[in-house]
Tab-separated table of C-alpha atoms in Angstrom:
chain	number	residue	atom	x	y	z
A	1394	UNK	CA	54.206	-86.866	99.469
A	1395	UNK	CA	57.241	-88.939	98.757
A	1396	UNK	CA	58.921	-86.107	97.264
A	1397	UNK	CA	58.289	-83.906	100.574
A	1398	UNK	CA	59.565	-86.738	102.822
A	1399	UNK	CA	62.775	-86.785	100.775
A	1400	UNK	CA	63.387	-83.169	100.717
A	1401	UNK	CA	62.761	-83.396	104.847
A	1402	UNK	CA	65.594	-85.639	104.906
A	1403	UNK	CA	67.752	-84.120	102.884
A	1404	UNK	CA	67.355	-80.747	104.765
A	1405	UNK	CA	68.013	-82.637	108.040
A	1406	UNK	CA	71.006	-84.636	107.053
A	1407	UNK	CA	72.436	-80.982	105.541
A	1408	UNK	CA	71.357	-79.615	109.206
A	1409	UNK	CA	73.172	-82.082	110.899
A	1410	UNK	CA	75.977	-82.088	108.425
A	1411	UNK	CA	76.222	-78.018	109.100
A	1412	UNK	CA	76.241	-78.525	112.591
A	1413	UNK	CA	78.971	-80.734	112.783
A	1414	UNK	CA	81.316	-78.769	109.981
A	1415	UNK	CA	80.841	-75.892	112.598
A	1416	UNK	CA	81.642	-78.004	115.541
A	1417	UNK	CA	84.811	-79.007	113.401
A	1418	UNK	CA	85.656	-75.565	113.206
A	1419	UNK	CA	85.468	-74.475	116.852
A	1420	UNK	CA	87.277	-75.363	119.906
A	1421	UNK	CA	88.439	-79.022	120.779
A	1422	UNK	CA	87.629	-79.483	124.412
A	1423	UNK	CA	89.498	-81.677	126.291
A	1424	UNK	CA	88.881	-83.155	130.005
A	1425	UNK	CA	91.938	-84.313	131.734
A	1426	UNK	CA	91.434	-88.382	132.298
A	1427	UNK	CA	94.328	-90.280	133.982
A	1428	UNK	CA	94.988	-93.187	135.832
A	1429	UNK	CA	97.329	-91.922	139.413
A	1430	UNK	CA	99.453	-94.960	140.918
A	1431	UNK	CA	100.260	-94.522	144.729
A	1432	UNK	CA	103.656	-93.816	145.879
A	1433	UNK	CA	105.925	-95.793	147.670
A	1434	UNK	CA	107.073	-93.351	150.689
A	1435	UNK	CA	107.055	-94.229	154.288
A	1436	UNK	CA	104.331	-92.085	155.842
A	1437	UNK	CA	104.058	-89.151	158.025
A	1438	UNK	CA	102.281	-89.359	160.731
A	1439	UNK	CA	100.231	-86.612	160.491
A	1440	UNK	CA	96.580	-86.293	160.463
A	1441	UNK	CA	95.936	-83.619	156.900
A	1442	UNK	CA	92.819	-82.505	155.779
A	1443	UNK	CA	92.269	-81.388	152.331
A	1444	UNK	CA	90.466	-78.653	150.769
A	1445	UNK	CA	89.485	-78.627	147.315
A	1446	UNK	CA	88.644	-75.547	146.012
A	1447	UNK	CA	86.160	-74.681	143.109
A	1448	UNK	CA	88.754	-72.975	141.525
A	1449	UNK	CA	90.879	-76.627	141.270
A	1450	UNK	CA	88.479	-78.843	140.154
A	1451	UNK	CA	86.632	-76.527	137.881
A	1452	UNK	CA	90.420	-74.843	136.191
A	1453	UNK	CA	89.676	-74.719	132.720
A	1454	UNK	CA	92.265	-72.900	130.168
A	1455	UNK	CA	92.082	-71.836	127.022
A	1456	UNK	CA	94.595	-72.030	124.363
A	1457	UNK	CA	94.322	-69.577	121.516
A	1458	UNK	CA	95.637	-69.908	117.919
A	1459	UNK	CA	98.195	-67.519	116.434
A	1460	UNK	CA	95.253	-65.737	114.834
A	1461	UNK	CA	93.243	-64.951	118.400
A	1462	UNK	CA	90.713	-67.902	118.378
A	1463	UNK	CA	90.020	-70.079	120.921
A	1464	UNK	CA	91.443	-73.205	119.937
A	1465	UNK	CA	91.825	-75.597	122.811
A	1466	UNK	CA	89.842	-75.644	125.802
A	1467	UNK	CA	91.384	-78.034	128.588
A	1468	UNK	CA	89.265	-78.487	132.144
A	1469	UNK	CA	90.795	-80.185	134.867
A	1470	UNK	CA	87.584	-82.318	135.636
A	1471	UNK	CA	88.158	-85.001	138.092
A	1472	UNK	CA	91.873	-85.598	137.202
A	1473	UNK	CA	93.055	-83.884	140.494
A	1474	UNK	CA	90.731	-84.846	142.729
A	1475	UNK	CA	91.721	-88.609	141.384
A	1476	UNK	CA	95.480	-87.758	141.849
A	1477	UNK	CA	95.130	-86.487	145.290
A	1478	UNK	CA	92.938	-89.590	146.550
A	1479	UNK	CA	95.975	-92.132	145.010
A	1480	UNK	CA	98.377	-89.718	146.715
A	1481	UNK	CA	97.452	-88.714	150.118
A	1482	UNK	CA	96.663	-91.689	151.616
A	1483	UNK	CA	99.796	-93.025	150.727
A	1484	UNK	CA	101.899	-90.040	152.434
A	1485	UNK	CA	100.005	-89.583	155.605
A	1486	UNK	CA	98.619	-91.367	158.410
A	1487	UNK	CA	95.237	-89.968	158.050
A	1488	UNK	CA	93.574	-87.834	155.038
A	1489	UNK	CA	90.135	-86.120	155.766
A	1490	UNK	CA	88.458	-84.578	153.052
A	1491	UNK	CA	87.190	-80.282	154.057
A	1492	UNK	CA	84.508	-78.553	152.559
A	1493	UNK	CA	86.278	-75.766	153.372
A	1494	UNK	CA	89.413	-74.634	155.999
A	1495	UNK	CA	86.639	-73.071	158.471
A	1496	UNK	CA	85.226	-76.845	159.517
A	1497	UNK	CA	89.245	-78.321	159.907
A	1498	UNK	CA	88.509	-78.130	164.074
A	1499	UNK	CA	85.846	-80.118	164.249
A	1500	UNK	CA	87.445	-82.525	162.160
A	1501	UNK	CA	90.466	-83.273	164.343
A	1502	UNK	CA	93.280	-82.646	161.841
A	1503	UNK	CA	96.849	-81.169	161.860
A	1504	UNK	CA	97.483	-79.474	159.608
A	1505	UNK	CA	95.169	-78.268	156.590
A	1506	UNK	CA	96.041	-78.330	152.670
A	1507	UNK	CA	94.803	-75.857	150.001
A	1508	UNK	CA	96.240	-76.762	146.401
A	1509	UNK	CA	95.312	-73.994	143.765
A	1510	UNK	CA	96.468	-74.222	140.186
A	1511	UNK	CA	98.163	-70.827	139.406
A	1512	UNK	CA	99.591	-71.102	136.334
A	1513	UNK	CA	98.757	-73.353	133.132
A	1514	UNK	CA	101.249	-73.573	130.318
A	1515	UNK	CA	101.126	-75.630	127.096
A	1516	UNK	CA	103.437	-75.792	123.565
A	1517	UNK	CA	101.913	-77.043	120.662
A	1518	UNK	CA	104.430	-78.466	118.199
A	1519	UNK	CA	103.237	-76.154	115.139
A	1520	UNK	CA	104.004	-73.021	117.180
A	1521	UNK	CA	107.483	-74.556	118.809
A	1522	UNK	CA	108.805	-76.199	116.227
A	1523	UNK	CA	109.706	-79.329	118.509
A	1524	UNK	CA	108.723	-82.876	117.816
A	1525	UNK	CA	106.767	-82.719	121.442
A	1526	UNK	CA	103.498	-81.960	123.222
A	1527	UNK	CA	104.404	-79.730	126.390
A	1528	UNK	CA	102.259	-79.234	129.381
A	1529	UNK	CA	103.561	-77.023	132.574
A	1530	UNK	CA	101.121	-76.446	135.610
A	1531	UNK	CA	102.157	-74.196	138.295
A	1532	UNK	CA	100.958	-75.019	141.675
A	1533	UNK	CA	100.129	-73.260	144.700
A	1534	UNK	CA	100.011	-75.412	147.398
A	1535	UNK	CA	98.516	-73.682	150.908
A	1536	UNK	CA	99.296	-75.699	154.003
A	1537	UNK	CA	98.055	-73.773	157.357
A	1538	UNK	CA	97.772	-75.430	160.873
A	1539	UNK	CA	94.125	-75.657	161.963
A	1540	UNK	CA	93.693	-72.165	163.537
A	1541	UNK	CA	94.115	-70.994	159.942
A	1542	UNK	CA	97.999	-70.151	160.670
A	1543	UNK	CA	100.087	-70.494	157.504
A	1544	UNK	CA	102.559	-72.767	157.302
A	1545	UNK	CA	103.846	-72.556	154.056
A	1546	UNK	CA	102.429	-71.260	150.407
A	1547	UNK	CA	104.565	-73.838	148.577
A	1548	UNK	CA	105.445	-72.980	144.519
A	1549	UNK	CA	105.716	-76.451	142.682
A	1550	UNK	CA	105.938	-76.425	138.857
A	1551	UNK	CA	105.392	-79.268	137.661
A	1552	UNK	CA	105.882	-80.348	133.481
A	1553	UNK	CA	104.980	-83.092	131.258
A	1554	UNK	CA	105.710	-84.067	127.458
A	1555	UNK	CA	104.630	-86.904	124.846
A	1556	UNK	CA	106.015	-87.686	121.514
A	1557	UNK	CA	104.134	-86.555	118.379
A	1558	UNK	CA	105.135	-89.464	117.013
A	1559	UNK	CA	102.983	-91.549	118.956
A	1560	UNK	CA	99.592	-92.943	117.011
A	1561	UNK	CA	97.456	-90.489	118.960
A	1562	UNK	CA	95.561	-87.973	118.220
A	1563	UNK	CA	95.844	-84.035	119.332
A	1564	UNK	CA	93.499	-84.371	121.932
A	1565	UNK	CA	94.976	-87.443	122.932
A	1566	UNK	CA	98.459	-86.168	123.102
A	1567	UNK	CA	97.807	-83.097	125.200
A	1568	UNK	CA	95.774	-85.103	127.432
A	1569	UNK	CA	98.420	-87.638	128.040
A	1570	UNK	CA	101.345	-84.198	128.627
A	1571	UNK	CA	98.784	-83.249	131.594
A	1572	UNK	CA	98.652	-86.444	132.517
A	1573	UNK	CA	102.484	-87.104	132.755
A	1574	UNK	CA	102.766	-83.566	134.486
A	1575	UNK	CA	100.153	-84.443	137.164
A	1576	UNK	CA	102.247	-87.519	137.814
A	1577	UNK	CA	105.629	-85.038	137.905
A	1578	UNK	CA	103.686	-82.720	140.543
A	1579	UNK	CA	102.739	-86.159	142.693
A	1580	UNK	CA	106.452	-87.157	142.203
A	1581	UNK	CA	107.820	-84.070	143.869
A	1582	UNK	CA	104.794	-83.169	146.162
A	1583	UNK	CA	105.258	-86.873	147.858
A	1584	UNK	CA	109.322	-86.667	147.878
A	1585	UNK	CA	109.571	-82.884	148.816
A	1586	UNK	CA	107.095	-82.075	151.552
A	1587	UNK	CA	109.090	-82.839	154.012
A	1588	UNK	CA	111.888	-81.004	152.454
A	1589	UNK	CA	110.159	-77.738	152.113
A	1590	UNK	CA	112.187	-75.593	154.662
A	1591	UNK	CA	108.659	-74.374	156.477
A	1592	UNK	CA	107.202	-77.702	156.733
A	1593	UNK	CA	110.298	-79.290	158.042
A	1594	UNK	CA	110.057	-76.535	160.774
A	1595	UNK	CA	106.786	-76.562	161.873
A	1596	UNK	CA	107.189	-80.781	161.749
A	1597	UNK	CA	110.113	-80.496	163.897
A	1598	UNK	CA	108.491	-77.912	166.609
A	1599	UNK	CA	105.631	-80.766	166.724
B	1332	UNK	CA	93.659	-91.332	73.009
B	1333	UNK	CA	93.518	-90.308	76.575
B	1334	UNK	CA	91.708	-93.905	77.173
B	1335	UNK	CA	95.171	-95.535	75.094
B	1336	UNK	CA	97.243	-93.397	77.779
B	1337	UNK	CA	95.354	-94.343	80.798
B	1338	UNK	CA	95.395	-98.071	79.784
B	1339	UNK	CA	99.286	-97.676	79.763
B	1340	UNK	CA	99.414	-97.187	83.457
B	1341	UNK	CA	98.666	-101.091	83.427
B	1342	UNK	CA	100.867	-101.918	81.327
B	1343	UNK	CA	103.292	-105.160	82.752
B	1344	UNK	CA	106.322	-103.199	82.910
B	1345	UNK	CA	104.493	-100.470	85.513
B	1346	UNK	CA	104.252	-103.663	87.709
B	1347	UNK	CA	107.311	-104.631	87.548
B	1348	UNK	CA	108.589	-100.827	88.308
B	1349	UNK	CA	106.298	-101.105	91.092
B	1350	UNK	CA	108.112	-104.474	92.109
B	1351	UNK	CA	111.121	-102.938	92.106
B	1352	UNK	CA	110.267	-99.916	93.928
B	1353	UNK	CA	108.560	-102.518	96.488
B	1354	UNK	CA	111.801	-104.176	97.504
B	1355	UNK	CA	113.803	-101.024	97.118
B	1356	UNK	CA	111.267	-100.005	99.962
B	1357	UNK	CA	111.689	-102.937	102.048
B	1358	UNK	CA	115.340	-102.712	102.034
B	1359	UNK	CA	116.851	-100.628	105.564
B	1360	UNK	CA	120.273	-101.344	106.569
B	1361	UNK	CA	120.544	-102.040	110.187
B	1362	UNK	CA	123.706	-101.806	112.135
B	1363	UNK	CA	124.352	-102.992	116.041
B	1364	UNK	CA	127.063	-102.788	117.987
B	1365	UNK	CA	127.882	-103.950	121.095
B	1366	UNK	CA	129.918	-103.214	123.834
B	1367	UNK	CA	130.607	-105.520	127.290
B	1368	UNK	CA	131.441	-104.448	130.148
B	1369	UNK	CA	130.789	-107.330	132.798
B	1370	UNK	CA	129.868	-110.860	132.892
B	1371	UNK	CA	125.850	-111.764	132.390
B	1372	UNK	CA	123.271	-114.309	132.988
B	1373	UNK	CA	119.727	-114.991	134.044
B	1374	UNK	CA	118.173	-117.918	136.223
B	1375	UNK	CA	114.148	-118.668	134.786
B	1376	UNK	CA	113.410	-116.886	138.109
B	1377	UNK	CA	114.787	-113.811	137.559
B	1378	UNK	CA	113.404	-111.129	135.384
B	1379	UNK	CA	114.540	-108.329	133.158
B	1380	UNK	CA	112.919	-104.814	133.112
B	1381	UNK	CA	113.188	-102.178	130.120
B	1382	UNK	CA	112.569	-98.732	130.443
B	1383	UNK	CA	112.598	-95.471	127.925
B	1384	UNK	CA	114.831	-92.432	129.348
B	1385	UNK	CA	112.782	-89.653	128.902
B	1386	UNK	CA	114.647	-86.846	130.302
B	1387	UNK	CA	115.484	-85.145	127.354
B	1388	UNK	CA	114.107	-81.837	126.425
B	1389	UNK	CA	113.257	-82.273	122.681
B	1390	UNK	CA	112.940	-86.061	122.167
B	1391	UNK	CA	111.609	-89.014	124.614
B	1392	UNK	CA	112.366	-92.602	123.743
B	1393	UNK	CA	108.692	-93.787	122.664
B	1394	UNK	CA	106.534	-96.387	125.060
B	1395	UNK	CA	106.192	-98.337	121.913
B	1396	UNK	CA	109.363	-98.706	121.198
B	1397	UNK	CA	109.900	-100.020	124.615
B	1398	UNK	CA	107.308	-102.353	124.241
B	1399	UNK	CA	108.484	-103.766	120.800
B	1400	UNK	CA	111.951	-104.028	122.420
B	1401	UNK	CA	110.105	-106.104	125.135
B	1402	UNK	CA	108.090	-108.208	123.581
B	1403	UNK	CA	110.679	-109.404	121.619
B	1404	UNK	CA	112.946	-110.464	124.385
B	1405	UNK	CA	110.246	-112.408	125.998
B	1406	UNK	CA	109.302	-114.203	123.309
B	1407	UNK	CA	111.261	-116.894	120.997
B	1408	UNK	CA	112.153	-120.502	122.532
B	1409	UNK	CA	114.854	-118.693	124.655
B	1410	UNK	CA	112.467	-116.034	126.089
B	1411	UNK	CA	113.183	-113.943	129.178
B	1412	UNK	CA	110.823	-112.693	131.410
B	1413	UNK	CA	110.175	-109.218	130.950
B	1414	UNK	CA	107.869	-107.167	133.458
B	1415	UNK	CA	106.028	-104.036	131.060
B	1416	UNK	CA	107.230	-100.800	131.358
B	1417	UNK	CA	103.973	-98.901	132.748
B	1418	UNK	CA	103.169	-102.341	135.266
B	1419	UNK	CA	107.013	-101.342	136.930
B	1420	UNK	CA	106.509	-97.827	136.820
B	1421	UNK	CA	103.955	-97.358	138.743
B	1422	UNK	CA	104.411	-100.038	140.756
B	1423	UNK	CA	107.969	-98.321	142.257
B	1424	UNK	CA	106.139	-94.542	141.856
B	1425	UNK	CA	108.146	-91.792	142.235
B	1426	UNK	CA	111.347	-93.430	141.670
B	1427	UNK	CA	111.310	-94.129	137.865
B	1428	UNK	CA	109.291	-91.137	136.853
B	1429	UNK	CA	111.370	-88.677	134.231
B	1430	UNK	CA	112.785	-86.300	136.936
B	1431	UNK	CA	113.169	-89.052	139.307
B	1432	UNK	CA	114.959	-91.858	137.466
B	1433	UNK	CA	118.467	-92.640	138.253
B	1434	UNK	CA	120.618	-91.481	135.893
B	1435	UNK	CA	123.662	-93.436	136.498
B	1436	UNK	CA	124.375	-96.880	138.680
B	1437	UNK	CA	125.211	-94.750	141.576
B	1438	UNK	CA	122.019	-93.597	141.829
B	1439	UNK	CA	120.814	-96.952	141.363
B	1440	UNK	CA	122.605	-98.030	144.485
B	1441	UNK	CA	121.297	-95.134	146.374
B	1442	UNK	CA	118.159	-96.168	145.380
B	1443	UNK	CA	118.470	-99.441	146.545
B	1444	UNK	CA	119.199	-98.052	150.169
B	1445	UNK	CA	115.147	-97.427	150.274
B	1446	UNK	CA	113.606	-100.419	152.196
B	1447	UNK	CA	110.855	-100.202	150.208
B	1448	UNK	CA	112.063	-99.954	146.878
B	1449	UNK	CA	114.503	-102.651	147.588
B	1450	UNK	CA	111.567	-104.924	148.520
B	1451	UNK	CA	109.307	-103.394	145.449
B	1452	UNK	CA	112.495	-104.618	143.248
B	1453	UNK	CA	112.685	-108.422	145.399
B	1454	UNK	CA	109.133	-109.110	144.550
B	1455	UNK	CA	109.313	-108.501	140.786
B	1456	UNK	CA	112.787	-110.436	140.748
B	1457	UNK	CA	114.984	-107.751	138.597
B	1458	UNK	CA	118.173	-109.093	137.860
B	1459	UNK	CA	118.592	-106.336	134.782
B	1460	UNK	CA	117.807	-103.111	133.903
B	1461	UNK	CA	117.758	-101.997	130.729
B	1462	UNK	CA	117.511	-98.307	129.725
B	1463	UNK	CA	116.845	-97.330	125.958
B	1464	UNK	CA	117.376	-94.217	124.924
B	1465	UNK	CA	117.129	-92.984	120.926
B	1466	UNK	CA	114.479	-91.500	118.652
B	1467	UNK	CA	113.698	-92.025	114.773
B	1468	UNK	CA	113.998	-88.972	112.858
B	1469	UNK	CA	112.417	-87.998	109.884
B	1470	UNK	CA	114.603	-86.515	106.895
B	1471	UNK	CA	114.900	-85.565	103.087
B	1472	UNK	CA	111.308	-85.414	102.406
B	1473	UNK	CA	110.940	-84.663	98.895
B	1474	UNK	CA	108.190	-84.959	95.890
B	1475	UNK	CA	104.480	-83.485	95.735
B	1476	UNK	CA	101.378	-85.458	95.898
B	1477	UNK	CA	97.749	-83.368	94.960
B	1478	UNK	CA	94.709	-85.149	95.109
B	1479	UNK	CA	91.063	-83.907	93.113
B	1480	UNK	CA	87.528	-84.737	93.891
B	1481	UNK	CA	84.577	-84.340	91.865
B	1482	UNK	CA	81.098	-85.829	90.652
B	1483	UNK	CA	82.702	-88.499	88.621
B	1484	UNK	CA	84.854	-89.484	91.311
B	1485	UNK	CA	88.536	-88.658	93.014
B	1486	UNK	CA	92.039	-89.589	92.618
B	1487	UNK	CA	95.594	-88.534	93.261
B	1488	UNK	CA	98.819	-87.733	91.182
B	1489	UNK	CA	102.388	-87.359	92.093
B	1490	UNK	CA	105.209	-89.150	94.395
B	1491	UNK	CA	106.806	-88.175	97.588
B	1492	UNK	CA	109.751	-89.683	99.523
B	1493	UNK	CA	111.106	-89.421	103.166
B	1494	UNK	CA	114.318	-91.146	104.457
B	1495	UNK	CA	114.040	-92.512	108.097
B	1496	UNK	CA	116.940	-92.676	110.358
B	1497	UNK	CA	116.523	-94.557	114.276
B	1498	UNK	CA	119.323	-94.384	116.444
B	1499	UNK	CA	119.158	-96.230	120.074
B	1500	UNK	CA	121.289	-97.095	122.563
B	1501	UNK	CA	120.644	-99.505	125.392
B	1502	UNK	CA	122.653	-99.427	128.774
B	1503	UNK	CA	122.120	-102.662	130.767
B	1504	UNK	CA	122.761	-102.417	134.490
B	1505	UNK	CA	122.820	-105.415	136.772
B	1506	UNK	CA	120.815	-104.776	139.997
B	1507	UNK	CA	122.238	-108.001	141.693
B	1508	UNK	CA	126.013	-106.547	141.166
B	1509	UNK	CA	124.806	-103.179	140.885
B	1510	UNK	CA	126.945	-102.733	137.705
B	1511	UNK	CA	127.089	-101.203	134.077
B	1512	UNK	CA	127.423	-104.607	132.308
B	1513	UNK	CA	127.458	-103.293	128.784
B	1514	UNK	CA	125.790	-100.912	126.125
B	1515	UNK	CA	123.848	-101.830	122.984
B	1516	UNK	CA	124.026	-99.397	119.716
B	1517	UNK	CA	121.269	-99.742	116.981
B	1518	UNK	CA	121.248	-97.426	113.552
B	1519	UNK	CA	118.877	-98.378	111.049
B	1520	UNK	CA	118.069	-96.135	107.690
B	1521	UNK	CA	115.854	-96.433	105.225
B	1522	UNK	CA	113.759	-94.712	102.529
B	1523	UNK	CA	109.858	-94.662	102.115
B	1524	UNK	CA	107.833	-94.236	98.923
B	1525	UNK	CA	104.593	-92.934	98.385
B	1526	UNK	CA	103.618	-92.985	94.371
B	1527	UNK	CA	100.435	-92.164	94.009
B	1528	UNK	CA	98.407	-93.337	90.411
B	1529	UNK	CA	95.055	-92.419	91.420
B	1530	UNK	CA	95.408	-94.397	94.678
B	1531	UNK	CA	98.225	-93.671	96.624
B	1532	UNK	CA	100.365	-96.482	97.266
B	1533	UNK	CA	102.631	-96.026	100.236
B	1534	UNK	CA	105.787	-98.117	100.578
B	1535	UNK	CA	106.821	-98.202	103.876
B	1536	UNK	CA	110.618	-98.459	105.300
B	1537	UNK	CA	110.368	-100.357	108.365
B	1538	UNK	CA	113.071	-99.013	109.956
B	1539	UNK	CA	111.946	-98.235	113.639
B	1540	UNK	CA	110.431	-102.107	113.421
B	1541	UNK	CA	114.355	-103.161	112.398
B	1542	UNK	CA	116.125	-101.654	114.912
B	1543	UNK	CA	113.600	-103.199	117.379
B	1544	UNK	CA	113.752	-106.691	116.271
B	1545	UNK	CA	117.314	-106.290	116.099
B	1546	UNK	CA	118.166	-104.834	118.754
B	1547	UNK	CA	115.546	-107.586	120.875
B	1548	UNK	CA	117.738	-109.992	120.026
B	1549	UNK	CA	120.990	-108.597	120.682
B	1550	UNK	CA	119.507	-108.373	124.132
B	1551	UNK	CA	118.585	-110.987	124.505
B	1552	UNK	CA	121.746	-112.491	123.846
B	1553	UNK	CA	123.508	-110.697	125.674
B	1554	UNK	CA	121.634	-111.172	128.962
B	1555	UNK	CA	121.978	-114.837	128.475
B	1556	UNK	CA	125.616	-114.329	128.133
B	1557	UNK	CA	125.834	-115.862	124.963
């Protein structure tokens, strides 16, 4: 009896033990968590409503090792739907969240704002050689007036890097690349917009 | 016999070589420089930011570093307020993010134009700014270490070494003036040991921790005026 209850353990704890050499060996997933401070811009007085796509919030890429296996797996969770709410609000007068661009006339707004991840970069520092974690996200940022007009499909790259010789771990480290890169796209997206040649157009024929 | 040989390893004399290699470890040699530009001084209600340059492609000056630089100007019986890093960056976001930050005291002044930066900077009472910039490389890493388990138990055998070299500079602008008052150099070097007798024993350069503490005080000093 005693001797069955100790072979039950043991084949459990080996189970367990299995289970977690094999999680060990797969991918490391990793959500993107950040904290987003709000910029300091005067606002503009525009009334944007914001779409955010599946495609956005659910982005997930995949990083592969030199021999083809998946190695890192990297979802975008709620780190840009956290971004945008520190960052709109800030920039414009009013921010009204779309379920999609179809329902922007009954919502009063002036313009409407699509951002779509295109691209997703990131350098390890056994493959580059550098003493840095890399991140680069390519945006695609769709503004359109409210008849569904576009106004400008606006290319922003934005890039972030941390040390590897801070006391984190992998994970940790490309996590806190994204995170530095999210805060370079809010950087440019809250100084620029008003640069963008389009924008600037369509503000000024307002 | 292989119990006579193994008793050997605690021998006096292997502490004392240990000793030895102990202080050997603990000895960097730190050099600062310093270089003035302008007069300085701070009233108790003015305050004194640092912040890392990060714009470079294959190094970034390390948040830690920052900090240690930090925390050692505002502490001591002649402390200086210092506001954190992270607390004044995203407190004045965009403006002091890597592609934003102004490189030079021109852009400073530029920057200063901005209503609301100008009032962002009033309200945490900057009278300096201090950029650091510098890295500690990692050099001349030599020796082998292997390390055995088994049922009777596990050890390791061998030594290794490294030599560590920091190198940082800080520039110290004066918002109230909006001038370059001076420029701080730090080098520190030192080599770390790792002998391992079964356990391995790692002995540690401080280096980066030298050129910290060092440099703190040199900044601290010179803000002052002293």
């Amino acid at each position: 009896m005693n001797e069955n209850f100790f072979f039950k353990h043991i084949k459990r704890t080996l189970g367990v033990l299995s289970i977690i050499l094999v999680q060990s060996c797969g991918t490391s997933s990793i959500v993107i968590e950040g904290q987003f401070p709000s910029p300091n811009v005067n606002k503009i007085p525009l009334s944007i409503g914001v779409v955010y796509a599946q495609e956005l919030i659910n982005f997930n890429y995949v990083e592969y090792s030199e021999i083809g296996e998946e190695e890192y797996s990297i979802k975008s969770g709620q780190s840009h739907r956290e971004l945008f709410d520190a960052l709109l609000p800030s920039m414009f007068e009013q921010v009204v969240v779309l379920d999609s661009a179809e329902s922007a006339a009954s919502q009063e707004v002036d313009i409407i704002f699509l951002p779509v991840i295109e691209e997703f970069q990131l350098a390890l520092p056994n493959k580059t050689k550098l003493d840095v974690f890399e991140v680069w996200i390519k945006y695609n940022l769709r503004i359109s007036d409210t008849e569904g007009n576009g106004i400008a499909d606006w290319i922003l790259t934005s890039y972030g890097k941390t040390p590897t010789r801070s006391m984190r771990s992998v994970e940790n480290s490309i996590n806190q690349a994204a995170v530095i890169a999210l805060r370079d796209f809010a950087s440019s997206f809250s100084l620029g917009f008003s640069q963008v040649p389009e924008i600037r157009q369509w503000l000024s024929q307002r | 016999m292989s119990k006579l040989k193994i008793y050997s390893f605690f021998e006096p004399n292997v502490y004392v070589f240990f000793a030895l290699l102990f202080l050997q470890s603990a000895c960097t040699s730190t050099t600062v420089d310093e270089f003035r530009q302008g007069q300085t001084g701070i009233t108790t209600e003015e305050s004194v930011v640092i912040l890392g340059r990060r714009q470079g492609n294959e190094y970034e000056t390390r948040e830690e570093f920052v900090g240690c630089v930090g925390d050692r100007v505002s502490s001591g019986q002649d402390a200086i307020t210092v506001i954190p890093e992270r607390e004044f960056i995203d407190a004045m976001f965009p403006w002091f993010e890597p592609r934003t930050a102004p490189t030079g005291i021109s852009n400073l002044e530029r920057l200063m134009a901005d209503e609301l930066v100008a009032q962002q900077m009033e309200e945490f009472g900057v009278r300096y700014m201090v950029w650091l910039d510098g890295f500690t490389e990692t050099s001349g890493r030599t020796g082998s270490i292997s390390c055995t388990a088994g049922p009777g138990g596990a050890g390791c055998f061998g030594f290794g070494s490294w030599e560590d070299d920091s190198s940082f500079n800080a520039r110290v602008w004066d918002v109230k003036s909006r001038q370059n008052v001076g420029t701080i150099n730090t080098d520190a070097s030192g080599q770390s040991y790792l002998p391992a007798l079964v356990i391995p024993i790692p002995l540690i350069a401080r280096v980066e921790a030298n050129a910290c503490s060092r440099l703190g005080d040199q900044l601290k000093a010179f803000v002052k005026g002293d």
